PDB file of C-alpha atoms in Angstrom:
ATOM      1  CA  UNK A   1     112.671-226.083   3.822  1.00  0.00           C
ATOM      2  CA  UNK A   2     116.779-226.019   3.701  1.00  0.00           C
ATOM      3  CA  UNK A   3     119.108-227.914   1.990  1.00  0.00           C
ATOM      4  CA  UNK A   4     123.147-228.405   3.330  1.00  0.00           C
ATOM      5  CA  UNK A   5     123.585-225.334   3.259  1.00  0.00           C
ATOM      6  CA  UNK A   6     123.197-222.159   5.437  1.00  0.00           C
ATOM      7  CA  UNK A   7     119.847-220.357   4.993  1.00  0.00           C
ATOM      8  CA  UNK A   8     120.731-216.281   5.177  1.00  0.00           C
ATOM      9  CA  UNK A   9     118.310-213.758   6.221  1.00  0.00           C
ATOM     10  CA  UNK A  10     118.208-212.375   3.058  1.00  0.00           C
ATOM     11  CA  UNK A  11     116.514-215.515   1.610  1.00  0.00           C
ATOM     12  CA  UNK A  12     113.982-215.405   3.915  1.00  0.00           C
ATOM     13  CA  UNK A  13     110.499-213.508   3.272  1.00  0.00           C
ATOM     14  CA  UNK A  14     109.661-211.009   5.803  1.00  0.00           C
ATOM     15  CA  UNK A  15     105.816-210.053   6.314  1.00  0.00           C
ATOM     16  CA  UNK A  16     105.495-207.707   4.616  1.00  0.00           C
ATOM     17  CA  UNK A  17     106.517-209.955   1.667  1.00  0.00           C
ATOM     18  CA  UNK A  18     104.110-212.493   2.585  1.00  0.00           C
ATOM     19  CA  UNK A  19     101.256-209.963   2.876  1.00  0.00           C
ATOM     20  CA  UNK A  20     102.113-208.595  -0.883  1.00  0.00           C
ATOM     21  CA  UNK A  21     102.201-211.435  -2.053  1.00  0.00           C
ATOM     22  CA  UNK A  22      99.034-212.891  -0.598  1.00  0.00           C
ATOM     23  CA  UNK A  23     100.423-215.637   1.246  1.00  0.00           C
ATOM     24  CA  UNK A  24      98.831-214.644   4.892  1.00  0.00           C
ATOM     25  CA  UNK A  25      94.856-214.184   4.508  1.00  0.00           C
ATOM     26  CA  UNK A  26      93.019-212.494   7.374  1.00  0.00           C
ATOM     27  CA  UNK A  27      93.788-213.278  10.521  1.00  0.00           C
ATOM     28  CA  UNK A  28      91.345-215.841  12.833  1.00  0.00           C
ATOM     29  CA  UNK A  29      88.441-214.014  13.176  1.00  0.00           C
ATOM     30  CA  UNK A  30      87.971-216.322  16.354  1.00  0.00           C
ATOM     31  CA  UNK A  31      90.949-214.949  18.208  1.00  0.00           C
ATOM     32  CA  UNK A  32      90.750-212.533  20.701  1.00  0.00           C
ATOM     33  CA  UNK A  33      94.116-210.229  21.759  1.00  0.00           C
ATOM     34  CA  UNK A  34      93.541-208.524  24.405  1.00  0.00           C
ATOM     35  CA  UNK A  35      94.541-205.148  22.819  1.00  0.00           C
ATOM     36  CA  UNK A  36      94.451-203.837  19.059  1.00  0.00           C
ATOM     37  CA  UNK A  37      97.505-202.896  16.996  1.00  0.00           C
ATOM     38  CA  UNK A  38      97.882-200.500  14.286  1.00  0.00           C
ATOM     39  CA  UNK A  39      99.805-201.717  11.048  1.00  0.00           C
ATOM     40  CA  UNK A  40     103.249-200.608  11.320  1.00  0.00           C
ATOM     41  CA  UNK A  41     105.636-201.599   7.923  1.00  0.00           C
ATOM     42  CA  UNK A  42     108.536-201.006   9.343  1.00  0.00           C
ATOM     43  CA  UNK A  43     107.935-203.412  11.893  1.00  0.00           C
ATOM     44  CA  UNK A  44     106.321-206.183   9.593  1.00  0.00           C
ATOM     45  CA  UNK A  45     109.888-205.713   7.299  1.00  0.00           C
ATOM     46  CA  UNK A  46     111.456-207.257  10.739  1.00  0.00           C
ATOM     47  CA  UNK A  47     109.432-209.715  11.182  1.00  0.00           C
ATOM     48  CA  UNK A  48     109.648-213.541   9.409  1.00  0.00           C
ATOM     49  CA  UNK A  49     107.792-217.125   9.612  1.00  0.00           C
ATOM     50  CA  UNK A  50     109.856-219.503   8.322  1.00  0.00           C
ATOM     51  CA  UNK A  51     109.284-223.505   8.056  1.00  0.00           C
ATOM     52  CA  UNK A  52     112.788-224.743   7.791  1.00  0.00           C
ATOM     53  CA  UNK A  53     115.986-226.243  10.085  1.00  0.00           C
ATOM     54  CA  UNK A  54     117.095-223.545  12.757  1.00  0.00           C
ATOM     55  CA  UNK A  55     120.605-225.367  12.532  1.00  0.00           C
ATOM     56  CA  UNK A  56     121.244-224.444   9.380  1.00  0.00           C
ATOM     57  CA  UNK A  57     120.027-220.163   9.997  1.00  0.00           C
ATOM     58  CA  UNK A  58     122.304-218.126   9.720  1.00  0.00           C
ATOM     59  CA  UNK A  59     121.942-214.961  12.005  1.00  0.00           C
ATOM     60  CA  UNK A  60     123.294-213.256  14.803  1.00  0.00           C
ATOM     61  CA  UNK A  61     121.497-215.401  17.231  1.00  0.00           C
ATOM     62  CA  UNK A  62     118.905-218.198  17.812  1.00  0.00           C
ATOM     63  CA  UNK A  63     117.120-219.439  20.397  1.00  0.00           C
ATOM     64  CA  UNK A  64     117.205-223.136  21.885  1.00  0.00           C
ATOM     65  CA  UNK A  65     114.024-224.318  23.833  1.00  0.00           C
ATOM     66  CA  UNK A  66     115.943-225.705  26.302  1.00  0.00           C
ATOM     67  CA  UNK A  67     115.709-228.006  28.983  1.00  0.00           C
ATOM     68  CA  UNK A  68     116.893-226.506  33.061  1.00  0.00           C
ATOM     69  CA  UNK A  69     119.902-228.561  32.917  1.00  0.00           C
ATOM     70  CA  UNK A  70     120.752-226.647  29.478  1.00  0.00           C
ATOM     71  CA  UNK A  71     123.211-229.604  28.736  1.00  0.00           C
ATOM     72  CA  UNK A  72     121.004-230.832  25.681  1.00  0.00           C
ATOM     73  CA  UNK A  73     118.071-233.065  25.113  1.00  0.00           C
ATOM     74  CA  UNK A  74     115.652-234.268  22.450  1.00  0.00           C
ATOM     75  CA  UNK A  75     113.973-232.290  19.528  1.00  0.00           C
ATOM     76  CA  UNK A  76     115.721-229.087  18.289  1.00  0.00           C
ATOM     77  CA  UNK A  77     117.726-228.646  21.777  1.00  0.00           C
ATOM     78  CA  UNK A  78     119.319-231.938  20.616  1.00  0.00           C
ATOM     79  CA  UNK A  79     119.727-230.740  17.292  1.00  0.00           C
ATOM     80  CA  UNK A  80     121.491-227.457  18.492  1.00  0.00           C
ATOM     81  CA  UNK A  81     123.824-229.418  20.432  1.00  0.00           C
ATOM     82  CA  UNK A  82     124.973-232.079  18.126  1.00  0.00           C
ATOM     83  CA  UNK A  83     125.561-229.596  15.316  1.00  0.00           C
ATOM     84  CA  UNK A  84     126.978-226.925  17.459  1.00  0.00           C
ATOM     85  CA  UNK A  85     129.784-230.098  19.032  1.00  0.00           C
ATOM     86  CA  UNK A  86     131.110-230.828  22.021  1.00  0.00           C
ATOM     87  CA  UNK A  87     132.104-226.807  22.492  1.00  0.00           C
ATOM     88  CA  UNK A  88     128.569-225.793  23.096  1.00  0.00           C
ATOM     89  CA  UNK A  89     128.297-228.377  25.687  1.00  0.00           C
ATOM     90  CA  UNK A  90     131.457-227.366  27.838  1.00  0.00           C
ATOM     91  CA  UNK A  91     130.053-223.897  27.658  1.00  0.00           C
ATOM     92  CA  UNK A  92     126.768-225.002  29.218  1.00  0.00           C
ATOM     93  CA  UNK A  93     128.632-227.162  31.758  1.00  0.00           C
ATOM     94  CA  UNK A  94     130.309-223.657  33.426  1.00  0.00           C
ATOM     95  CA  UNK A  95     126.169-221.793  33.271  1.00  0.00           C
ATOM     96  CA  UNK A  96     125.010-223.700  36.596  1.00  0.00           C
ATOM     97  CA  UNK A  97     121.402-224.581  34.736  1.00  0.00           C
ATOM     98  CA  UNK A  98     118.839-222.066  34.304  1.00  0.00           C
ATOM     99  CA  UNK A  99     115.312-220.976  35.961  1.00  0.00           C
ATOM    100  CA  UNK A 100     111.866-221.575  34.360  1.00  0.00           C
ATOM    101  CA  UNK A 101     111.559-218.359  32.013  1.00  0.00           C
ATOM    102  CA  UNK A 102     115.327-217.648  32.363  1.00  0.00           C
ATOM    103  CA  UNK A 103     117.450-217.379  29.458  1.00  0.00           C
ATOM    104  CA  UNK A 104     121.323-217.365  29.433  1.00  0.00           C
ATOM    105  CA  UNK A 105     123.481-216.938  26.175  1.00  0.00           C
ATOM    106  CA  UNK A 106     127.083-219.397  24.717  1.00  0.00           C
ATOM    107  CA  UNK A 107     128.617-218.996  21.588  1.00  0.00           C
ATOM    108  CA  UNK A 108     127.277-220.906  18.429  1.00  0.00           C
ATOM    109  CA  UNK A 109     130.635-222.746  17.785  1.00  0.00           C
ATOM    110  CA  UNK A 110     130.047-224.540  14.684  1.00  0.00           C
ATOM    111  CA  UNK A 111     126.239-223.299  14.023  1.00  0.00           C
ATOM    112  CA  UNK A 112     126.031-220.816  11.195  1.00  0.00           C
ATOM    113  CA  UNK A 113     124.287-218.188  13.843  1.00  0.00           C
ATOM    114  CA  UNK A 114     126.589-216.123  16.316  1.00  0.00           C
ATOM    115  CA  UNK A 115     125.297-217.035  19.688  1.00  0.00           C
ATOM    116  CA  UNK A 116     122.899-219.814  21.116  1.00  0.00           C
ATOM    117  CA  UNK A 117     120.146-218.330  23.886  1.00  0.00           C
ATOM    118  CA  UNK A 118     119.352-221.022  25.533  1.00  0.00           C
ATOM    119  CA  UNK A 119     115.740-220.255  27.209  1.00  0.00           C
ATOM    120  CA  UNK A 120     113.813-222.619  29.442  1.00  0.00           C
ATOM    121  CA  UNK A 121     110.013-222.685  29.093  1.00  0.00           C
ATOM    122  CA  UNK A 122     106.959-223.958  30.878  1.00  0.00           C
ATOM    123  CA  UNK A 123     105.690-227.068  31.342  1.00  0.00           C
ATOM    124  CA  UNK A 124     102.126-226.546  30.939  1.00  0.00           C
ATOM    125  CA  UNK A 125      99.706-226.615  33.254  1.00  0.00           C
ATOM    126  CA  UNK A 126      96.108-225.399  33.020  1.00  0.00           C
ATOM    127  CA  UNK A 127      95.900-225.329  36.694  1.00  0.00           C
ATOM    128  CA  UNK A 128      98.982-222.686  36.240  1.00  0.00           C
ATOM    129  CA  UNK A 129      98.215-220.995  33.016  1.00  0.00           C
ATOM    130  CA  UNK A 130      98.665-217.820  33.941  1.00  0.00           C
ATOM    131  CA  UNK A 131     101.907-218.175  36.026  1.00  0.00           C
ATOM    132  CA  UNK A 132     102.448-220.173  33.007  1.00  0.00           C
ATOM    133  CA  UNK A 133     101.968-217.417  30.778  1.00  0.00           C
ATOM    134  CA  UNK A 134     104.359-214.972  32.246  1.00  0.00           C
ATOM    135  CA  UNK A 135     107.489-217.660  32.111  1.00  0.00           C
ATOM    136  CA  UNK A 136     106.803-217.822  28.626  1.00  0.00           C
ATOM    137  CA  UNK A 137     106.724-214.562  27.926  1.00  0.00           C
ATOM    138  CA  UNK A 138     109.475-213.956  29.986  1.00  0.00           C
ATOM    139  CA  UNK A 139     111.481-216.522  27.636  1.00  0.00           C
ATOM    140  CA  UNK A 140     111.237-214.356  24.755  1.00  0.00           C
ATOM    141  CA  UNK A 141     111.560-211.017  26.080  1.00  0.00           C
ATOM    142  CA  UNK A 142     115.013-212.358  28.114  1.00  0.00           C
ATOM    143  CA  UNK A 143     115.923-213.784  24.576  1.00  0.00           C
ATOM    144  CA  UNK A 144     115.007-210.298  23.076  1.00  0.00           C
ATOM    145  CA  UNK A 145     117.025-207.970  25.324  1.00  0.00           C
ATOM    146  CA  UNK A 146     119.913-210.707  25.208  1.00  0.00           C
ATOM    147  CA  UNK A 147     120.061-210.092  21.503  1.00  0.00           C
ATOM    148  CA  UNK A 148     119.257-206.427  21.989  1.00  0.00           C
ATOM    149  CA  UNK A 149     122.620-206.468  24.598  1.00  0.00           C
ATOM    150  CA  UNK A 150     124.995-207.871  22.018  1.00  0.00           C
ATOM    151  CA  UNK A 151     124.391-205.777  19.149  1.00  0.00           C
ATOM    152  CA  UNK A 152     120.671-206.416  17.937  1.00  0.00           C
ATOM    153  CA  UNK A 153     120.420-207.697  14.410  1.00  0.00           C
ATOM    154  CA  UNK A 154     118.235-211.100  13.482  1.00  0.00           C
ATOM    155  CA  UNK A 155     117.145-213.742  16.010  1.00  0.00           C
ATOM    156  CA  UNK A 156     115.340-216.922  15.091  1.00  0.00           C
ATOM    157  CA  UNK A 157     112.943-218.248  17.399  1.00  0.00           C
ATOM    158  CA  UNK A 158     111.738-221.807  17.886  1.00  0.00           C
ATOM    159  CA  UNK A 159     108.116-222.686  18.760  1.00  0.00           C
ATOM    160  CA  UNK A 160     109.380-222.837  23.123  1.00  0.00           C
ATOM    161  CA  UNK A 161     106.907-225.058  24.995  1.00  0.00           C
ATOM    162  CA  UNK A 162     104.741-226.610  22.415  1.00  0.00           C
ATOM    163  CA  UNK A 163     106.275-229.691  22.030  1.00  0.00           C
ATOM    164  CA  UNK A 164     106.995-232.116  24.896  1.00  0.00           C
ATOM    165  CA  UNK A 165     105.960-229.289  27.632  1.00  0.00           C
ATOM    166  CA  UNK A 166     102.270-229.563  25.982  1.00  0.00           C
ATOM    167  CA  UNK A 167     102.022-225.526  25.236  1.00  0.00           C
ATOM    168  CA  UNK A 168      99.194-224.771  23.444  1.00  0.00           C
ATOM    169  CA  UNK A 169      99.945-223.810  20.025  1.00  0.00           C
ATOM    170  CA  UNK A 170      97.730-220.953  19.406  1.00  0.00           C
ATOM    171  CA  UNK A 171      98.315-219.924  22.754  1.00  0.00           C
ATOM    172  CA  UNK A 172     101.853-219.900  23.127  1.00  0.00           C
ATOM    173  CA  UNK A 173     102.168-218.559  19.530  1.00  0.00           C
ATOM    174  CA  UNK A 174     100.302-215.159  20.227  1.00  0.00           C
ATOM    175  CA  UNK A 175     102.811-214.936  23.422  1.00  0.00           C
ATOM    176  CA  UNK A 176     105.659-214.673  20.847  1.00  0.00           C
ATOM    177  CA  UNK A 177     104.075-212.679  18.789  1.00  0.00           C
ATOM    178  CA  UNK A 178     102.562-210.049  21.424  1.00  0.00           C
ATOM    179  CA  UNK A 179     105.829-209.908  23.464  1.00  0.00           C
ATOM    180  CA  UNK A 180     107.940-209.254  19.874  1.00  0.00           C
ATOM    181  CA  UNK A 181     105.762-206.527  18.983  1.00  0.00           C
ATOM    182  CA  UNK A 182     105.841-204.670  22.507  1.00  0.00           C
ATOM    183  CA  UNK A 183     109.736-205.552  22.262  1.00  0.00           C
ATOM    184  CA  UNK A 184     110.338-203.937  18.601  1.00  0.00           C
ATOM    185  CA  UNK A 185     108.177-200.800  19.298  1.00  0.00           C
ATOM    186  CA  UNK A 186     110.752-199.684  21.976  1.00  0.00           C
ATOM    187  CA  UNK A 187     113.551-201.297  19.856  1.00  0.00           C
ATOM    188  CA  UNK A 188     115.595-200.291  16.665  1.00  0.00           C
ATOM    189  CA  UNK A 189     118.798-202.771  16.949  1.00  0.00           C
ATOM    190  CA  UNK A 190     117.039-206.021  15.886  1.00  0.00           C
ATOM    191  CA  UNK A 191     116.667-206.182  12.181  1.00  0.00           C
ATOM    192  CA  UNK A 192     114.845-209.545  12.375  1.00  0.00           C
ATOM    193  CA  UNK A 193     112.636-211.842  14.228  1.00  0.00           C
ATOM    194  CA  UNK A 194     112.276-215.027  12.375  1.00  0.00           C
ATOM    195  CA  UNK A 195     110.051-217.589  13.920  1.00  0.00           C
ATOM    196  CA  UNK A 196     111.208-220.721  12.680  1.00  0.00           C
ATOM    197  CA  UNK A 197     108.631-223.552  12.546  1.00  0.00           C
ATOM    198  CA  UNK A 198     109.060-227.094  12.275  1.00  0.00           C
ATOM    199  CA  UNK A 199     105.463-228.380  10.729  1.00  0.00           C
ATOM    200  CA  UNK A 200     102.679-226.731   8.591  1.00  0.00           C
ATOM    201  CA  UNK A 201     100.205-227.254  11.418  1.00  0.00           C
ATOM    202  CA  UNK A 202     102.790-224.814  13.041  1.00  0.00           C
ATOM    203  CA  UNK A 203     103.103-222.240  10.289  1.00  0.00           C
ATOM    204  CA  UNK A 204      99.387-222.110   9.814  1.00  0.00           C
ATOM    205  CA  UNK A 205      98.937-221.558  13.037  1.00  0.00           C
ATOM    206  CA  UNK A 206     101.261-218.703  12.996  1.00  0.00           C
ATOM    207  CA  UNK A 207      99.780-217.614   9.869  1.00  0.00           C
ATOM    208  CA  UNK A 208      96.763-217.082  11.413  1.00  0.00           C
ATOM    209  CA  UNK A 209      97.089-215.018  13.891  1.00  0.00           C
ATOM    210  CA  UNK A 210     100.028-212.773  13.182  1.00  0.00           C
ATOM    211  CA  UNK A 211      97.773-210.401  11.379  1.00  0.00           C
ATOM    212  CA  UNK A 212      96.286-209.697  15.070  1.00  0.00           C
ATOM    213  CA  UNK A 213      99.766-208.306  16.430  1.00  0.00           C
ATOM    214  CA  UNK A 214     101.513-207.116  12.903  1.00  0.00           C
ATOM    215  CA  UNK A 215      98.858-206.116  11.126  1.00  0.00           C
ATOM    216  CA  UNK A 216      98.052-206.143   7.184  1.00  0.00           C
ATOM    217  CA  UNK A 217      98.320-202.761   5.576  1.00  0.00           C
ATOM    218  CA  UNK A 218      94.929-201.183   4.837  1.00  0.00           C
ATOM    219  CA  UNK A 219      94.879-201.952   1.129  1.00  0.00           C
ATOM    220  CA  UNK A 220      95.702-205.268   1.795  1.00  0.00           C
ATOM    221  CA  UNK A 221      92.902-206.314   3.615  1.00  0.00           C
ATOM    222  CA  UNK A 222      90.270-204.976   5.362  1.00  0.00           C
ATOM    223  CA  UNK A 223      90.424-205.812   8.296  1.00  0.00           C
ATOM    224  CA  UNK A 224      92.167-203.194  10.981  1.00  0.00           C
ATOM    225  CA  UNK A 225      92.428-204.315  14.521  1.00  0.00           C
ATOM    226  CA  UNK A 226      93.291-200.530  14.786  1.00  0.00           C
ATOM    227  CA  UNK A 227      90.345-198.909  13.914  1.00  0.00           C
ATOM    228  CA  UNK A 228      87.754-198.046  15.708  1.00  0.00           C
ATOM    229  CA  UNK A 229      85.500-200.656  14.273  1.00  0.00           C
ATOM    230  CA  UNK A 230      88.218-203.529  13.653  1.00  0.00           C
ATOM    231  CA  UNK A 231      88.900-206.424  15.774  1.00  0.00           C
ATOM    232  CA  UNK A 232      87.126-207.781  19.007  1.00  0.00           C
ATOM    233  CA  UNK A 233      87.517-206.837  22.373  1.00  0.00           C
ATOM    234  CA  UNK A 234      88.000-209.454  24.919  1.00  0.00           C
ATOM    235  CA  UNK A 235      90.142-211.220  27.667  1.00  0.00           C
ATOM    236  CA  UNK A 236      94.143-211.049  27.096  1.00  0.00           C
ATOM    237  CA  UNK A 237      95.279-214.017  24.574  1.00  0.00           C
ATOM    238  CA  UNK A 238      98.073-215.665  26.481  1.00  0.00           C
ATOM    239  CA  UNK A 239      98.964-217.756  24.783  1.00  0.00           C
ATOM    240  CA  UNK A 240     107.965-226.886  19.472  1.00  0.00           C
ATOM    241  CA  UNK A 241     109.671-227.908  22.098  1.00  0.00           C
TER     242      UNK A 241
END
């Protein structure tokens, strides 16, 4: 967790770190992705879970699960808003709202990050899951190429959906995950992708199933979704605020 001060990138483990260092077992053997990914270190260097304040991250750009009217609300887009000040506000005043799955970008006034994308996500609805399932991915690709646009270099991400808007965890976490690897395989200009968490129900969760879509290196474990052997096949996995 963070103190007063800013939390830097650089303080933050990536996975490849975590893997090392044994802090991410193997992934939920009960899972199913709906396609099987190699281990790639360059891409698990770029990639962080963190349990800590996303007001106090300091990177080029985080994202706030935020409500259509994007003028604030409760949880972290609160949070955003009352330690970004009345600038951020005035900012979202002139943005006309945003669309389910549509994410538009302000400055982070007095945050410690850069910019503020400001992404609304699903209310969930079994009923809808799949349309469901595409608005949330949608949220973090549009928060992806937004970074992407202005320069690349480290996001955080909070958990969008799984609060209030009833998300599934698990399924709304392998979302994030799935749509950052597809995103970072065609991308070199973001350094870092730090999924900031607020509980340890969260991080477990993320914990869990991360080795699925950013794999463990082959000494590490032994379990490969990429080989031949490795993983399960099934159905597509689709699926803190």
């Amino acid at each position: 967790m963070t103190g007063s001060y800013p939390t830097t990138v650089q303080e933050i483990p990536t996975l490849s770190d975590l893997y090392s260092n044994g802090q991410i077992s193997e992934p939920d053997a009960k899972w199913r992705p709906g396609k099987q990914y190699r281990h790639a270190e360059d891409l698990n260097k770029r990639i962080s879970i963190w349990r800590g304040d996303m007001t106090k991250l300091k990177v080029d750009m985080i994202v706030n699960a935020a409500n259509s009217s994007l003028l604030g609300g409760g949880g972290v887009d609160g949070a955003i808003h009352r330690a970004a000040g009345s600038d951020l506000l005035r900012e979202c005043e002139t943005l006309g709202g945003a669309e389910t799955g549509e994410t538009k970008v302000t400055k982070g006034y007095k945050l410690p990050a850069r910019w503020v994308a400001h992404t609304v996500g699903p209310i969930y609805n079994s009923s809808r899951a799949e349309r469901n399932a595409k608005q949330l991915e949608s949220c973090y690709y549009t928060s992806l190429a937004h970074c992407a646009e202005r320069g690349g270099g480290s996001i955080g991400f909070s958990s969008i959906s799984t609060g209030v808007y009833g998300y599934p965890i698990k399924d709304a976490t392998a979302i994030a995950l799935e749509t950052t690897r597809n995103f970072l395989e065609k991308d070199k200009s973001i350094t870092r992708v730090i999924y900031v968490v607020f509980s340890a129900r969260d991080e477990d969760v993320y914990k869990s199933l991360v080795g699925h879509y950013f794999p463990a290196p082959p000494s590490a474990s032994n379990f490969d979704p990429g080989s031949s052997s490795g993983g399960a096949a099934g159905g597509a996995a689709r699926g803190q605020e």
